[in-house]
PDB file of C-alpha atoms in Angstrom:
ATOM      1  CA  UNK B   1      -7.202 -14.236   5.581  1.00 90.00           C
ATOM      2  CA  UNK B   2      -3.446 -14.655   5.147  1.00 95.00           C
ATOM      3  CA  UNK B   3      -1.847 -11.174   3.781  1.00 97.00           C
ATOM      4  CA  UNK B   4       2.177 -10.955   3.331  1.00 97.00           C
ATOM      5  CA  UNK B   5       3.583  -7.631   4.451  1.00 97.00           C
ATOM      6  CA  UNK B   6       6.651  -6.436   3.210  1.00 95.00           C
ATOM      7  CA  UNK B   7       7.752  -3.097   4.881  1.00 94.00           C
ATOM      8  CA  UNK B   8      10.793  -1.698   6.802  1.00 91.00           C
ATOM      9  CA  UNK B   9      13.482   0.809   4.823  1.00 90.00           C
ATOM     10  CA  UNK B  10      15.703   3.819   5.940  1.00 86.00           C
ATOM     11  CA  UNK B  11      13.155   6.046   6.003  1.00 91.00           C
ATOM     12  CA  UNK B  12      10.154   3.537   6.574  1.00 93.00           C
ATOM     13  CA  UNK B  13      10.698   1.422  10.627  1.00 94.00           C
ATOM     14  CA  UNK B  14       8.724  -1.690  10.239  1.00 96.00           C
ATOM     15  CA  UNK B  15       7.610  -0.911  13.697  1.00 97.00           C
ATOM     16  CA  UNK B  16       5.197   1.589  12.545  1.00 97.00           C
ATOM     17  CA  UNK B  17       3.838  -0.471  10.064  1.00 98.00           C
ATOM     18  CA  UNK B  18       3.236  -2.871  12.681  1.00 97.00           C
ATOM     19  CA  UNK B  19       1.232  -0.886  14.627  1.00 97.00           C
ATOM     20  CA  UNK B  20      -1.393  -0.789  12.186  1.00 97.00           C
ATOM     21  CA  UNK B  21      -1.431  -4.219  11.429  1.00 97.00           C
ATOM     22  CA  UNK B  22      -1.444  -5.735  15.040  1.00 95.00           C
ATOM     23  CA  UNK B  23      -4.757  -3.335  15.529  1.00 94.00           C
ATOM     24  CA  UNK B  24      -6.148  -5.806  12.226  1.00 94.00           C
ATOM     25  CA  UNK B  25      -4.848  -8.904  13.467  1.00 87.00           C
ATOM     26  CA  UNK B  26      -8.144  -9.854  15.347  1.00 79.00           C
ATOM     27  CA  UNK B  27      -9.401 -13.432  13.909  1.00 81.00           C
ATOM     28  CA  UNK B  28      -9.848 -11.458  10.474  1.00 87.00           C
ATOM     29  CA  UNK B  29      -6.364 -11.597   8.865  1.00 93.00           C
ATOM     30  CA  UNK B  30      -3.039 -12.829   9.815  1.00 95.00           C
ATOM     31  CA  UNK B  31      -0.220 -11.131   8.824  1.00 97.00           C
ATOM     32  CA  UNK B  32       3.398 -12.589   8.032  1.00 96.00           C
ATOM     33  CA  UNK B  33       5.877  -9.639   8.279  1.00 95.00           C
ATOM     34  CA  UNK B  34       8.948  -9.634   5.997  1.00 93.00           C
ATOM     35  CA  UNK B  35      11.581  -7.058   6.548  1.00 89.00           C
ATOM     36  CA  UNK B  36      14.688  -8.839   6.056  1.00 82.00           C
ATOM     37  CA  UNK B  37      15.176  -8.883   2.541  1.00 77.00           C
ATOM     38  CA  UNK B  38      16.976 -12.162   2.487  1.00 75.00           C
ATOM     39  CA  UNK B  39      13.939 -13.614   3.481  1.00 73.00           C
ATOM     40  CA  UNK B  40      12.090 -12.312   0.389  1.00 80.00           C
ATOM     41  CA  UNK B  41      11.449 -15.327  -1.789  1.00 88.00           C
ATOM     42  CA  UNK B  42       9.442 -14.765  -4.764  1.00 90.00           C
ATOM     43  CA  UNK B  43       7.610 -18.165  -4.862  1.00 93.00           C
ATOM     44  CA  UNK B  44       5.985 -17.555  -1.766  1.00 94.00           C
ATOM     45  CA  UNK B  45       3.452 -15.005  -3.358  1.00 95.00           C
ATOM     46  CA  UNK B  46       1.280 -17.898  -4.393  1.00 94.00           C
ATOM     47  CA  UNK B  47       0.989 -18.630  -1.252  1.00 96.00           C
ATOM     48  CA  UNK B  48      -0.782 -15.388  -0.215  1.00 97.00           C
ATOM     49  CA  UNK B  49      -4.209 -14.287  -1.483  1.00 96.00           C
ATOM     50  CA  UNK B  50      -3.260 -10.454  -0.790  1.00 97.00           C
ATOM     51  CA  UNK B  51       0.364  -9.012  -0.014  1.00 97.00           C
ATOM     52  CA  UNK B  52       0.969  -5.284   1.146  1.00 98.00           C
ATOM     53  CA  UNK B  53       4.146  -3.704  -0.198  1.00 97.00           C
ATOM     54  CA  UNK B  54       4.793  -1.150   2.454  1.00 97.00           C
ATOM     55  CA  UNK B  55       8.715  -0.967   1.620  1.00 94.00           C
ATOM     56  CA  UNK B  56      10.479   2.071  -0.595  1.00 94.00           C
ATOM     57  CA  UNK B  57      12.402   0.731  -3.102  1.00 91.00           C
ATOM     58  CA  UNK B  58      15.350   1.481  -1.516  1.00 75.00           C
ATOM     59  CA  UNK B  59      18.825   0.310  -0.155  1.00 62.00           C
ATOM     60  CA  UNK B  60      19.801  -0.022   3.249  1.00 59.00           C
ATOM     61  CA  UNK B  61      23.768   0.144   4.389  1.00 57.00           C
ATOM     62  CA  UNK B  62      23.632  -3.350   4.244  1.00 60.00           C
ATOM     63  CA  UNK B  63      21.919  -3.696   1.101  1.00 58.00           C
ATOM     64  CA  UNK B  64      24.356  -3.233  -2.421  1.00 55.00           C
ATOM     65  CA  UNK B  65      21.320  -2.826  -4.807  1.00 64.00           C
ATOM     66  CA  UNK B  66      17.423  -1.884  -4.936  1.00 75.00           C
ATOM     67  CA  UNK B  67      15.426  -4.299  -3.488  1.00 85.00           C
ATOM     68  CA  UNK B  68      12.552  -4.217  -6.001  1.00 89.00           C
ATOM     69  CA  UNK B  69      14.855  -5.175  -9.203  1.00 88.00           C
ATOM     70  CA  UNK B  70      13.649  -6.619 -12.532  1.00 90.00           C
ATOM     71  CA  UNK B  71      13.050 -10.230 -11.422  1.00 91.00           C
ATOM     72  CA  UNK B  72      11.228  -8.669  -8.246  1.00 93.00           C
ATOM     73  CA  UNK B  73       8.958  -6.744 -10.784  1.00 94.00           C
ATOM     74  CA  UNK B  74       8.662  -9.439 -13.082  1.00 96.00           C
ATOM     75  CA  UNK B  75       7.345 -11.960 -10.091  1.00 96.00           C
ATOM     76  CA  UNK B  76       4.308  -9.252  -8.872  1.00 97.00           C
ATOM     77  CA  UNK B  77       3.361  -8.782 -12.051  1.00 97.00           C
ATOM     78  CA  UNK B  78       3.040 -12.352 -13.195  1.00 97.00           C
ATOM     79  CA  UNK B  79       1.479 -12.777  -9.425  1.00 97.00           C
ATOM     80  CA  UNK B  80      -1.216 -10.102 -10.357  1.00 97.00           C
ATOM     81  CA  UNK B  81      -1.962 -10.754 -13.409  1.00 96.00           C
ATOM     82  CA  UNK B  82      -2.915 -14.448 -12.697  1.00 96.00           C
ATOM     83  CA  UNK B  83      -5.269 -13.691  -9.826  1.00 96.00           C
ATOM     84  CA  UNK B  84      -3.350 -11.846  -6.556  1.00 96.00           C
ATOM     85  CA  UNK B  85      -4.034  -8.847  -5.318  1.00 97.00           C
ATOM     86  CA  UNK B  86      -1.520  -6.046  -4.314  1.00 98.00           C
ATOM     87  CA  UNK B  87      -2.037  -3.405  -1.778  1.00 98.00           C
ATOM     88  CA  UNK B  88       1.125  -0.962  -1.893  1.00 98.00           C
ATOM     89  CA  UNK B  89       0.498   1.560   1.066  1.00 98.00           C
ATOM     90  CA  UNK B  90       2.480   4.957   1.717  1.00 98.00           C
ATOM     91  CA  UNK B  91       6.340   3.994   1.425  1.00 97.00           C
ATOM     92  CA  UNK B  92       5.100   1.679  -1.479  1.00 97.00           C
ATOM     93  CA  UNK B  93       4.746   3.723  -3.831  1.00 97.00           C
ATOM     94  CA  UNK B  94       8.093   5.731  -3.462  1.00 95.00           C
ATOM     95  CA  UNK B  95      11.375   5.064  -5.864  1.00 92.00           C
ATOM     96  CA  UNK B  96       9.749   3.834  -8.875  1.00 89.00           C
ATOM     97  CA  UNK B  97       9.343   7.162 -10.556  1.00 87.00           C
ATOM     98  CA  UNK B  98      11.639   5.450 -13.465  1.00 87.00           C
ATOM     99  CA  UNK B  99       9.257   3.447 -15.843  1.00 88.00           C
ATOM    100  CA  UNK B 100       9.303   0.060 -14.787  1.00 92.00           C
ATOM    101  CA  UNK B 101       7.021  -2.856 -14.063  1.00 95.00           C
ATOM    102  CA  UNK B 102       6.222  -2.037 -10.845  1.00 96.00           C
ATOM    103  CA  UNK B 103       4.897   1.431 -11.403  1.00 95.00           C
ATOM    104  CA  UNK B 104       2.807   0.375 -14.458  1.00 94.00           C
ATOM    105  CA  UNK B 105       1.076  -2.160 -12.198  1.00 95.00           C
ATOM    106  CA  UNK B 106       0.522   0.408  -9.635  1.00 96.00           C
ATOM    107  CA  UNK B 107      -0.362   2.838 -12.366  1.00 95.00           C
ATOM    108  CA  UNK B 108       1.529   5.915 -10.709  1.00 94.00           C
ATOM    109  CA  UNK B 109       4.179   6.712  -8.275  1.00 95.00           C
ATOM    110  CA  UNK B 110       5.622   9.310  -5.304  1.00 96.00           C
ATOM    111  CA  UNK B 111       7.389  11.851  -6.692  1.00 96.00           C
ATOM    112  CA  UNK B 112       7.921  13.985  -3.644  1.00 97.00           C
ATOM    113  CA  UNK B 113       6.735  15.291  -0.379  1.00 98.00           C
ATOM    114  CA  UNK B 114       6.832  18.624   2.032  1.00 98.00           C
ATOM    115  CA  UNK B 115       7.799  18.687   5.487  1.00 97.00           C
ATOM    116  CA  UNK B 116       4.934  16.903   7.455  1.00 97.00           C
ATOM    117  CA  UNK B 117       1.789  18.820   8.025  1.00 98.00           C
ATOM    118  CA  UNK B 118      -1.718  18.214   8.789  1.00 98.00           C
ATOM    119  CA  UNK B 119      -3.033  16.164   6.421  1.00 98.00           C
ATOM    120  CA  UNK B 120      -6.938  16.052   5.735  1.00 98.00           C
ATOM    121  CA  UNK B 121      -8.058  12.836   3.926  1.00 98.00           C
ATOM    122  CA  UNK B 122     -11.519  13.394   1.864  1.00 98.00           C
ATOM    123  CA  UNK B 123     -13.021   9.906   1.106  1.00 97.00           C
ATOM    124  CA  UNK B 124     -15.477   9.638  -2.085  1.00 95.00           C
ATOM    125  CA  UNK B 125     -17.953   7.482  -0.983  1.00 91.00           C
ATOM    126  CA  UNK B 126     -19.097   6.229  -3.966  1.00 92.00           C
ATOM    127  CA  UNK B 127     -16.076   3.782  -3.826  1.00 96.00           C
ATOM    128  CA  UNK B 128     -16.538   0.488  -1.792  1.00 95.00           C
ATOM    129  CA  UNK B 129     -13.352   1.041   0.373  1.00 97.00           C
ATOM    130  CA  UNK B 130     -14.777   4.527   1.305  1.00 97.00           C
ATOM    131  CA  UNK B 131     -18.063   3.282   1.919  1.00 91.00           C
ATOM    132  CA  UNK B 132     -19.442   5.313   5.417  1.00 90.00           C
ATOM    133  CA  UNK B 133     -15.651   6.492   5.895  1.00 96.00           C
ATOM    134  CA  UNK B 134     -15.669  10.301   7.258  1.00 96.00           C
ATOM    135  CA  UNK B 135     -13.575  12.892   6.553  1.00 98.00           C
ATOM    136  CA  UNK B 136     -10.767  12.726   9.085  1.00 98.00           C
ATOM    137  CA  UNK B 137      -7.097  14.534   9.377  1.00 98.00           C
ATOM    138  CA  UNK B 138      -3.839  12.921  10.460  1.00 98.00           C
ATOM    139  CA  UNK B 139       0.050  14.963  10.710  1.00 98.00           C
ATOM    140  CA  UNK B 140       1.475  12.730   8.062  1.00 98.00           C
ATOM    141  CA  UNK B 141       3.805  13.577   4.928  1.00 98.00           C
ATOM    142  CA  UNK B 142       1.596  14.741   2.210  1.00 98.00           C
ATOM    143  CA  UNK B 143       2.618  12.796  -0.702  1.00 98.00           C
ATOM    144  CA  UNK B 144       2.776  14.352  -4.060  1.00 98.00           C
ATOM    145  CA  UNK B 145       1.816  11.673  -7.187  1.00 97.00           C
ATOM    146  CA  UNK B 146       2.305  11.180 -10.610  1.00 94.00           C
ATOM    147  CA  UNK B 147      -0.814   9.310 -11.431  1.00 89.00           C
ATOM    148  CA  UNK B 148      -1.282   8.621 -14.698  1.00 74.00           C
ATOM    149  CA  UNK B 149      -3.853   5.587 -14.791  1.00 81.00           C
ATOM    150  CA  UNK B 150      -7.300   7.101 -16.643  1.00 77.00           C
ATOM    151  CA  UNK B 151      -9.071   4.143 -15.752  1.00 81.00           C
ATOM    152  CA  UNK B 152      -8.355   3.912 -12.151  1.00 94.00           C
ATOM    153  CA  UNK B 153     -11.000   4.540  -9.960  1.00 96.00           C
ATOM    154  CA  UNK B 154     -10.153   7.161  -7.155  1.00 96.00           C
ATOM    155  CA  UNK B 155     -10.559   5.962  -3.674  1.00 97.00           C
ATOM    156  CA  UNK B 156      -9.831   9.008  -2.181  1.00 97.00           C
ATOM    157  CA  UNK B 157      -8.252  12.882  -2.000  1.00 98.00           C
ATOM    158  CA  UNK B 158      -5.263  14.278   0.561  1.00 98.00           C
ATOM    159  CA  UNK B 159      -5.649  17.964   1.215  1.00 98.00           C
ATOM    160  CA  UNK B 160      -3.011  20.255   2.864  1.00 98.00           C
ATOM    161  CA  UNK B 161      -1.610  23.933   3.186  1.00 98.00           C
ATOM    162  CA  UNK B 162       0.648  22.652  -0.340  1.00 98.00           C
ATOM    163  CA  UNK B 163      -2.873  21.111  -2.657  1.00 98.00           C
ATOM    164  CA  UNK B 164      -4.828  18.642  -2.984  1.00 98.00           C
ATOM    165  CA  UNK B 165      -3.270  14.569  -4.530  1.00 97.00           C
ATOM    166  CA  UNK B 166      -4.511  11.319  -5.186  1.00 97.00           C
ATOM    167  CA  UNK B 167      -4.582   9.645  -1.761  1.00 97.00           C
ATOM    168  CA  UNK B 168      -5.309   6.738  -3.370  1.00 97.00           C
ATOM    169  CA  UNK B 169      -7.215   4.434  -6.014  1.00 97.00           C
ATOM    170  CA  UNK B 170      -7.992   0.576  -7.101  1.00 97.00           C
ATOM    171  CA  UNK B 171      -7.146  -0.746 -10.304  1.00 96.00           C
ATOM    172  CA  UNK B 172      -7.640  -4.210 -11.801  1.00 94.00           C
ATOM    173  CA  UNK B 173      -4.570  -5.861 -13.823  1.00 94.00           C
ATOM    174  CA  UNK B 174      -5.150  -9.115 -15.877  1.00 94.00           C
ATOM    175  CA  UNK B 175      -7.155 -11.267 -12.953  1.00 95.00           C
ATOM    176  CA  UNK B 176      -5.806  -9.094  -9.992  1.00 96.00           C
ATOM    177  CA  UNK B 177      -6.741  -6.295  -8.136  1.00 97.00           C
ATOM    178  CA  UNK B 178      -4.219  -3.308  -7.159  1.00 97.00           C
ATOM    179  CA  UNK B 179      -5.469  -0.667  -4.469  1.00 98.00           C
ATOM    180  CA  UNK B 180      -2.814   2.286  -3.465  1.00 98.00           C
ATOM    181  CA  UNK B 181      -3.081   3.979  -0.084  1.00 98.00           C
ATOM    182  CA  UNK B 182      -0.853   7.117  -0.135  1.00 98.00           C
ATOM    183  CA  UNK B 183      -0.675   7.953   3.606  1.00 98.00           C
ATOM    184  CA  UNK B 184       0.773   6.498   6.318  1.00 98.00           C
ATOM    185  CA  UNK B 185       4.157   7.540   7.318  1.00 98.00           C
ATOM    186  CA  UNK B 186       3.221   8.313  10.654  1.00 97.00           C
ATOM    187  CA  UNK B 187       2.260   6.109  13.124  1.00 97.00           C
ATOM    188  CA  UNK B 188      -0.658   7.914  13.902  1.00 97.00           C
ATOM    189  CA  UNK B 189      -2.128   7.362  10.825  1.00 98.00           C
ATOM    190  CA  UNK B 190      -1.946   3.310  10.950  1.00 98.00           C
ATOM    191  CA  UNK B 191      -3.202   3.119  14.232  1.00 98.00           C
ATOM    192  CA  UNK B 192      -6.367   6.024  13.524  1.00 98.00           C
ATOM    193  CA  UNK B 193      -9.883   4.270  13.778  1.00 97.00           C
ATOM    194  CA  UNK B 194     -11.329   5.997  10.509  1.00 98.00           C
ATOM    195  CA  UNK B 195      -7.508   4.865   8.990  1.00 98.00           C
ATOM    196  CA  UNK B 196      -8.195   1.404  10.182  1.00 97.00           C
ATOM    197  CA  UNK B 197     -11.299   0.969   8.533  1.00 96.00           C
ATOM    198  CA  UNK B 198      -9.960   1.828   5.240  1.00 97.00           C
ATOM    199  CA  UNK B 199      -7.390  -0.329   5.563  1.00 97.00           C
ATOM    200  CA  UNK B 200      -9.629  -3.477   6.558  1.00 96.00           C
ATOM    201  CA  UNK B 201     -12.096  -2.444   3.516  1.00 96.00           C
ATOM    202  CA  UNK B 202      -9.009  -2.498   1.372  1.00 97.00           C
ATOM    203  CA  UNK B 203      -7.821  -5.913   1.794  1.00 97.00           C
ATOM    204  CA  UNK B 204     -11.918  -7.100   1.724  1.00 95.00           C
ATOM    205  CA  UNK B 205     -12.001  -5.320  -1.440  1.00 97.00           C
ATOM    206  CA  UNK B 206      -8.671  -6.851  -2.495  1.00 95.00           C
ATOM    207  CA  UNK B 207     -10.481 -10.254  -1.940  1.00 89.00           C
ATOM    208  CA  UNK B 208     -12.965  -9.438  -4.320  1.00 81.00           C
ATOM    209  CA  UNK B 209     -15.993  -9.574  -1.604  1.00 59.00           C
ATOM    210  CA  UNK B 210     -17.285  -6.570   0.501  1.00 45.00           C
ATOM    211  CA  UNK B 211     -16.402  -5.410   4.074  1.00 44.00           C
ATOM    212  CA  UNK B 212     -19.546  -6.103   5.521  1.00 40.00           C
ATOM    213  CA  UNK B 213     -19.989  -9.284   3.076  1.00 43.00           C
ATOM    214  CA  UNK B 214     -16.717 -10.651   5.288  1.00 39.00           C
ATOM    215  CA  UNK B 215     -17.534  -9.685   8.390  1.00 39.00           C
ATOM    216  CA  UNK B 216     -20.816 -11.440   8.186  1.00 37.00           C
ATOM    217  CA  UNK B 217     -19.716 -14.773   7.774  1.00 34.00           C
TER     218      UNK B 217
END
């Protein structure tokens, strides 16, 4: 399964994205990295069944303006809506608190975060991508969300010392399919076995087919 990662900002080293993601890479999925945003080329979505938005929309000393701009915003959605799927993980979610086309397809956004604490992840079960996933608990930045989609279906709830959030849902959006996955600033978390597997039964559920459906063939 091909799958298009775009990750690396100030705050975000593609490194620890890439962690996760070489820990996938097994005969199951190959993943093309993008982190250079030069190299970001909007035509090559249709190219991709599923891409990961890992990236903050964000500048970089280099960079003179936000990566994810109109035309950016236009492209996913016109990508989604005619049949990709989008999985925007941790960093993904953050600097689209403004309106915009990105956040609607997303249906919700970061809004802020305490220092990093222990983080207890509570899976609901009842949701494919949660499916025999066990409570676990990572030191990761607790993200905070505006979530305003009522139709969303809840993947899965963050705990710490500062409340309970949204850790993350799935949404569908014209033919697509959007999932959010609100941790993973920490390395720890992308490389945690019980992390892991909800990642891989994201991007199975992203391809409209089951975990162990995938696996089997």
């Amino acid at each position: 399964m091909k799958v298009w990662a775009i990750c690396g900002d100030r705050w975000h080293p593609t490194d620890t994205v890439r962690q996760g993601l070489d820990r996938l890479e097994n005969g199951e999925f190959q993943f093309a990295i993008t982190e250079r945003l030069e190299e970001f080329d909007a035509e090559r979505l249709k190219d991709y069944p599923i891409v990961m938005v890992c990236r903050a929309n964000s500048q970089s000393d280099e960079e003179k303006e936000f990566w994810m701009n109109e035309a950016v915003q236009q492209a996913f959605e016109h990508y989604v809506e005619r049949g990709g799927s989008l999985l925007a993980v941790h960093a993904g979610t953050a600097g689209y608190k403004e309106p915009g086309v990105f956040r609607r397809l997303i249906g919700g956004a970061f809004v802020h975060h305490p220092e990093a604490c222990t983080v207890t992840i509570h899976p609901d079960k009842q949701h494919p991508i949660a499916e025999g996933v066990e409570e676990f608990s990572v030191h990761d930045e607790h993200y905070f969300m505006e979530w305003e989609d009522p139709v969303a279906d809840l993947i899965m709830t963050t705990v710490s010392e500062h409340g309970a959030q949204p850790g993350g849902w799935t949404r569908t959006y014209g033919r697509g399919r959007v999932c959010v996955l609100t941790p993973g600033h920490e390395a720890e978390v992308w490389t945690h076995p019980t992390y892991q597997k909800l990642l891989r039964n994201a991007l199975y559920w992203c391809t409209q087919k089951g975990a162990a459906e995938n696996h089997a063939q």
